[in-house]
Amino acid sequence: MGQVSKDPIEFPYMRAEVVNALRSLSDPATQYSEWVGWGHLDLCIHILYDDTTVIPNPEASIGSLIHESEAPALDVLDTVLGPMIDDLGDVPDQVYLADHRWPSVIHAAANALAAMEANDPSPDGNDR
């Protein structure tokens, strides 16, 4: 996972949106119970690629949204999710969930989430 960073983040609320998007991308149960029919994947993609641009260029977000130690995991997520977006485009979430590459997205998102959560204080105020 890398070294834990204690450097402050410039936009913590936007960082929280990134964490929530990664949490959703890494949780198959949520995907099937909440996404199907609601287009939630589109929201996750917009948060990561458009609103924050932590993907496809996480290095540009170091200090403002992410810590340096988190960038490699976000790069990996882009290498599996980006080609799917290019190939499948704007189709229902179910198409993405049924794609043979989707388990790789779940795994990469879980790793990126773990990297980010390792740098965030726990809800009780203690470091993780």
PDB file of C-alpha atoms in Angstrom:
ATOM      1  CA  MET A   1       0.000   0.000   0.000  1.00  0.00           C
ATOM      2  CA  GLY A   2       2.856   2.335   0.527  1.00  0.00           C
ATOM      3  CA  GLN A   3       3.725   4.966   3.064  1.00  0.00           C
ATOM      4  CA  VAL A   4       0.963   6.750   4.972  1.00  0.00           C
ATOM      5  CA  SER A   5       0.913  10.498   4.323  1.00  0.00           C
ATOM      6  CA  LYS A   6      -0.054  13.114   6.877  1.00  0.00           C
ATOM      7  CA  ASP A   7       0.159  16.050   4.461  1.00  0.00           C
ATOM      8  CA  PRO A   8      -3.074  18.065   4.319  1.00  0.00           C
ATOM      9  CA  ILE A   9      -5.357  17.792   1.303  1.00  0.00           C
ATOM     10  CA  GLU A  10      -6.532  21.065  -0.247  1.00  0.00           C
ATOM     11  CA  PHE A  11     -10.067  19.853  -1.116  1.00  0.00           C
ATOM     12  CA  PRO A  12     -11.118  17.232   1.457  1.00  0.00           C
ATOM     13  CA  TYR A  13     -14.786  17.281   0.444  1.00  0.00           C
ATOM     14  CA  MET A  14     -13.966  16.423  -3.164  1.00  0.00           C
ATOM     15  CA  ARG A  15     -11.583  13.756  -1.874  1.00  0.00           C
ATOM     16  CA  ALA A  16     -14.550  12.284   0.006  1.00  0.00           C
ATOM     17  CA  GLU A  17     -16.453  12.096  -3.301  1.00  0.00           C
ATOM     18  CA  VAL A  18     -13.552  10.167  -4.841  1.00  0.00           C
ATOM     19  CA  VAL A  19     -13.501   7.778  -1.876  1.00  0.00           C
ATOM     20  CA  ASN A  20     -17.268   7.244  -2.185  1.00  0.00           C
ATOM     21  CA  ALA A  21     -16.953   6.531  -5.911  1.00  0.00           C
ATOM     22  CA  LEU A  22     -14.170   4.011  -5.250  1.00  0.00           C
ATOM     23  CA  ARG A  23     -16.203   2.411  -2.472  1.00  0.00           C
ATOM     24  CA  SER A  24     -19.094   1.957  -4.884  1.00  0.00           C
ATOM     25  CA  LEU A  25     -16.850   0.600  -7.661  1.00  0.00           C
ATOM     26  CA  SER A  26     -15.301  -1.915  -5.279  1.00  0.00           C
ATOM     27  CA  ASP A  27     -18.567  -3.315  -3.876  1.00  0.00           C
ATOM     28  CA  PRO A  28     -20.424  -5.805  -6.116  1.00  0.00           C
ATOM     29  CA  ALA A  29     -23.362  -6.050  -3.698  1.00  0.00           C
ATOM     30  CA  THR A  30     -23.959  -2.302  -3.948  1.00  0.00           C
ATOM     31  CA  GLN A  31     -23.604  -2.426  -7.712  1.00  0.00           C
ATOM     32  CA  TYR A  32     -26.353  -5.002  -8.135  1.00  0.00           C
ATOM     33  CA  SER A  33     -28.681  -3.599  -5.478  1.00  0.00           C
ATOM     34  CA  GLU A  34     -28.327   0.132  -6.162  1.00  0.00           C
ATOM     35  CA  TRP A  35     -26.940   0.651  -9.653  1.00  0.00           C
ATOM     36  CA  VAL A  36     -29.152  -1.455 -11.882  1.00  0.00           C
ATOM     37  CA  GLY A  37     -31.692   0.871 -13.433  1.00  0.00           C
ATOM     38  CA  TRP A  38     -30.272   4.018 -11.837  1.00  0.00           C
ATOM     39  CA  GLY A  39     -27.105   4.762 -13.825  1.00  0.00           C
ATOM     40  CA  HIS A  40     -24.884   5.050 -10.769  1.00  0.00           C
ATOM     41  CA  LEU A  41     -21.795   3.895 -12.675  1.00  0.00           C
ATOM     42  CA  ASP A  42     -22.088   7.037 -14.776  1.00  0.00           C
ATOM     43  CA  LEU A  43     -21.904   9.133 -11.600  1.00  0.00           C
ATOM     44  CA  CYS A  44     -18.766   7.294 -10.430  1.00  0.00           C
ATOM     45  CA  ILE A  45     -17.124   7.775 -13.818  1.00  0.00           C
ATOM     46  CA  HIS A  46     -17.953  11.488 -13.848  1.00  0.00           C
ATOM     47  CA  ILE A  47     -16.541  11.961 -10.341  1.00  0.00           C
ATOM     48  CA  LEU A  48     -13.275  10.184 -11.177  1.00  0.00           C
ATOM     49  CA  TYR A  49     -12.714  11.311 -14.783  1.00  0.00           C
ATOM     50  CA  ASP A  50     -14.526  14.632 -15.137  1.00  0.00           C
ATOM     51  CA  ASP A  51     -15.255  16.364 -11.837  1.00  0.00           C
ATOM     52  CA  THR A  52     -11.947  15.625 -10.115  1.00  0.00           C
ATOM     53  CA  THR A  53      -9.779  14.209 -12.943  1.00  0.00           C
ATOM     54  CA  VAL A  54      -7.984  11.941 -10.459  1.00  0.00           C
ATOM     55  CA  ILE A  55      -8.226   9.567 -13.387  1.00  0.00           C
ATOM     56  CA  PRO A  56      -6.668   9.535 -15.977  1.00  0.00           C
ATOM     57  CA  ASN A  57      -3.952  11.744 -14.459  1.00  0.00           C
ATOM     58  CA  PRO A  58      -3.766  11.242 -10.695  1.00  0.00           C
ATOM     59  CA  GLU A  59      -0.361  12.902 -10.494  1.00  0.00           C
ATOM     60  CA  ALA A  60      -2.017  16.250 -11.284  1.00  0.00           C
ATOM     61  CA  SER A  61      -4.256  15.833  -8.212  1.00  0.00           C
ATOM     62  CA  ILE A  62      -1.459  15.204  -5.700  1.00  0.00           C
ATOM     63  CA  GLY A  63      -1.862  17.617  -2.813  1.00  0.00           C
ATOM     64  CA  SER A  64      -5.254  18.887  -3.883  1.00  0.00           C
ATOM     65  CA  LEU A  65      -7.233  15.610  -3.764  1.00  0.00           C
ATOM     66  CA  ILE A  66      -4.848  12.710  -3.238  1.00  0.00           C
ATOM     67  CA  HIS A  67      -1.535  11.860  -1.646  1.00  0.00           C
ATOM     68  CA  GLU A  68       1.427  10.817  -3.774  1.00  0.00           C
ATOM     69  CA  SER A  69       1.277   7.259  -2.422  1.00  0.00           C
ATOM     70  CA  GLU A  70      -2.262   6.856  -3.823  1.00  0.00           C
ATOM     71  CA  ALA A  71      -1.489   7.755  -7.441  1.00  0.00           C
ATOM     72  CA  PRO A  72      -0.178   4.326  -8.544  1.00  0.00           C
ATOM     73  CA  ALA A  73      -3.373   2.553  -7.463  1.00  0.00           C
ATOM     74  CA  LEU A  74      -5.492   5.098  -9.339  1.00  0.00           C
ATOM     75  CA  ASP A  75      -3.301   4.593 -12.429  1.00  0.00           C
ATOM     76  CA  VAL A  76      -4.000   0.852 -12.237  1.00  0.00           C
ATOM     77  CA  LEU A  77      -7.739   1.492 -11.989  1.00  0.00           C
ATOM     78  CA  ASP A  78      -7.555   3.632 -15.115  1.00  0.00           C
ATOM     79  CA  THR A  79      -5.720   0.893 -17.024  1.00  0.00           C
ATOM     80  CA  VAL A  80      -8.658  -1.487 -16.486  1.00  0.00           C
ATOM     81  CA  LEU A  81     -11.623   0.913 -16.433  1.00  0.00           C
ATOM     82  CA  GLY A  82     -10.508   3.315 -19.176  1.00  0.00           C
ATOM     83  CA  PRO A  83     -10.477   0.700 -21.967  1.00  0.00           C
ATOM     84  CA  MET A  84     -13.902  -0.558 -20.882  1.00  0.00           C
ATOM     85  CA  ILE A  85     -15.310   2.954 -21.131  1.00  0.00           C
ATOM     86  CA  ASP A  86     -13.718   3.345 -24.566  1.00  0.00           C
ATOM     87  CA  ASP A  87     -15.081  -0.024 -25.739  1.00  0.00           C
ATOM     88  CA  LEU A  88     -18.563   0.037 -24.203  1.00  0.00           C
ATOM     89  CA  GLY A  89     -19.353   3.728 -24.073  1.00  0.00           C
ATOM     90  CA  ASP A  90     -22.686   4.939 -22.736  1.00  0.00           C
ATOM     91  CA  VAL A  91     -24.588   1.713 -22.139  1.00  0.00           C
ATOM     92  CA  PRO A  92     -26.650   0.567 -19.151  1.00  0.00           C
ATOM     93  CA  ASP A  93     -24.689  -0.318 -16.022  1.00  0.00           C
ATOM     94  CA  GLN A  94     -25.717  -3.965 -16.422  1.00  0.00           C
ATOM     95  CA  VAL A  95     -23.567  -4.204 -19.558  1.00  0.00           C
ATOM     96  CA  TYR A  96     -20.492  -3.139 -17.601  1.00  0.00           C
ATOM     97  CA  LEU A  97     -21.330  -5.474 -14.717  1.00  0.00           C
ATOM     98  CA  ALA A  98     -21.668  -8.418 -17.123  1.00  0.00           C
ATOM     99  CA  ASP A  99     -18.389  -7.713 -18.946  1.00  0.00           C
ATOM    100  CA  HIS A 100     -15.606 -10.247 -18.316  1.00  0.00           C
ATOM    101  CA  ARG A 101     -13.274  -7.365 -17.355  1.00  0.00           C
ATOM    102  CA  TRP A 102     -15.489  -6.053 -14.555  1.00  0.00           C
ATOM    103  CA  PRO A 103     -13.927  -8.167 -11.761  1.00  0.00           C
ATOM    104  CA  SER A 104     -10.598  -6.471 -12.567  1.00  0.00           C
ATOM    105  CA  VAL A 105     -12.256  -3.077 -12.094  1.00  0.00           C
ATOM    106  CA  ILE A 106     -13.655  -4.167  -8.727  1.00  0.00           C
ATOM    107  CA  HIS A 107     -10.222  -5.379  -7.627  1.00  0.00           C
ATOM    108  CA  ALA A 108      -8.400  -2.235  -8.809  1.00  0.00           C
ATOM    109  CA  ALA A 109     -11.014   0.024  -7.188  1.00  0.00           C
ATOM    110  CA  ALA A 110     -10.673  -1.890  -3.907  1.00  0.00           C
ATOM    111  CA  ASN A 111      -6.902  -1.394  -3.984  1.00  0.00           C
ATOM    112  CA  ALA A 112      -7.271   2.329  -4.727  1.00  0.00           C
ATOM    113  CA  LEU A 113      -9.831   2.648  -1.931  1.00  0.00           C
ATOM    114  CA  ALA A 114      -7.515   0.884   0.519  1.00  0.00           C
ATOM    115  CA  ALA A 115      -4.655   3.218  -0.440  1.00  0.00           C
ATOM    116  CA  MET A 116      -6.803   6.292   0.149  1.00  0.00           C
ATOM    117  CA  GLU A 117      -8.362   5.035   3.373  1.00  0.00           C
ATOM    118  CA  ALA A 118      -4.897   4.265   4.756  1.00  0.00           C
ATOM    119  CA  ASN A 119      -4.182   8.007   4.630  1.00  0.00           C
ATOM    120  CA  ASP A 120      -7.480   9.160   6.113  1.00  0.00           C
ATOM    121  CA  PRO A 121      -8.166   9.387   9.822  1.00  0.00           C
ATOM    122  CA  SER A 122     -10.692   6.911  11.157  1.00  0.00           C
ATOM    123  CA  PRO A 123     -14.177   8.198  12.039  1.00  0.00           C
ATOM    124  CA  ASP A 124     -13.312   8.160  15.763  1.00  0.00           C
ATOM    125  CA  GLY A 125     -10.445  10.588  15.157  1.00  0.00           C
ATOM    126  CA  ASN A 126      -7.641   8.077  15.613  1.00  0.00           C
ATOM    127  CA  ASP A 127      -5.206   7.312  12.843  1.00  0.00           C
ATOM    128  CA  ARG A 128      -5.654   3.968  11.132  1.00  0.00           C
TER     129      ARG A 128
END
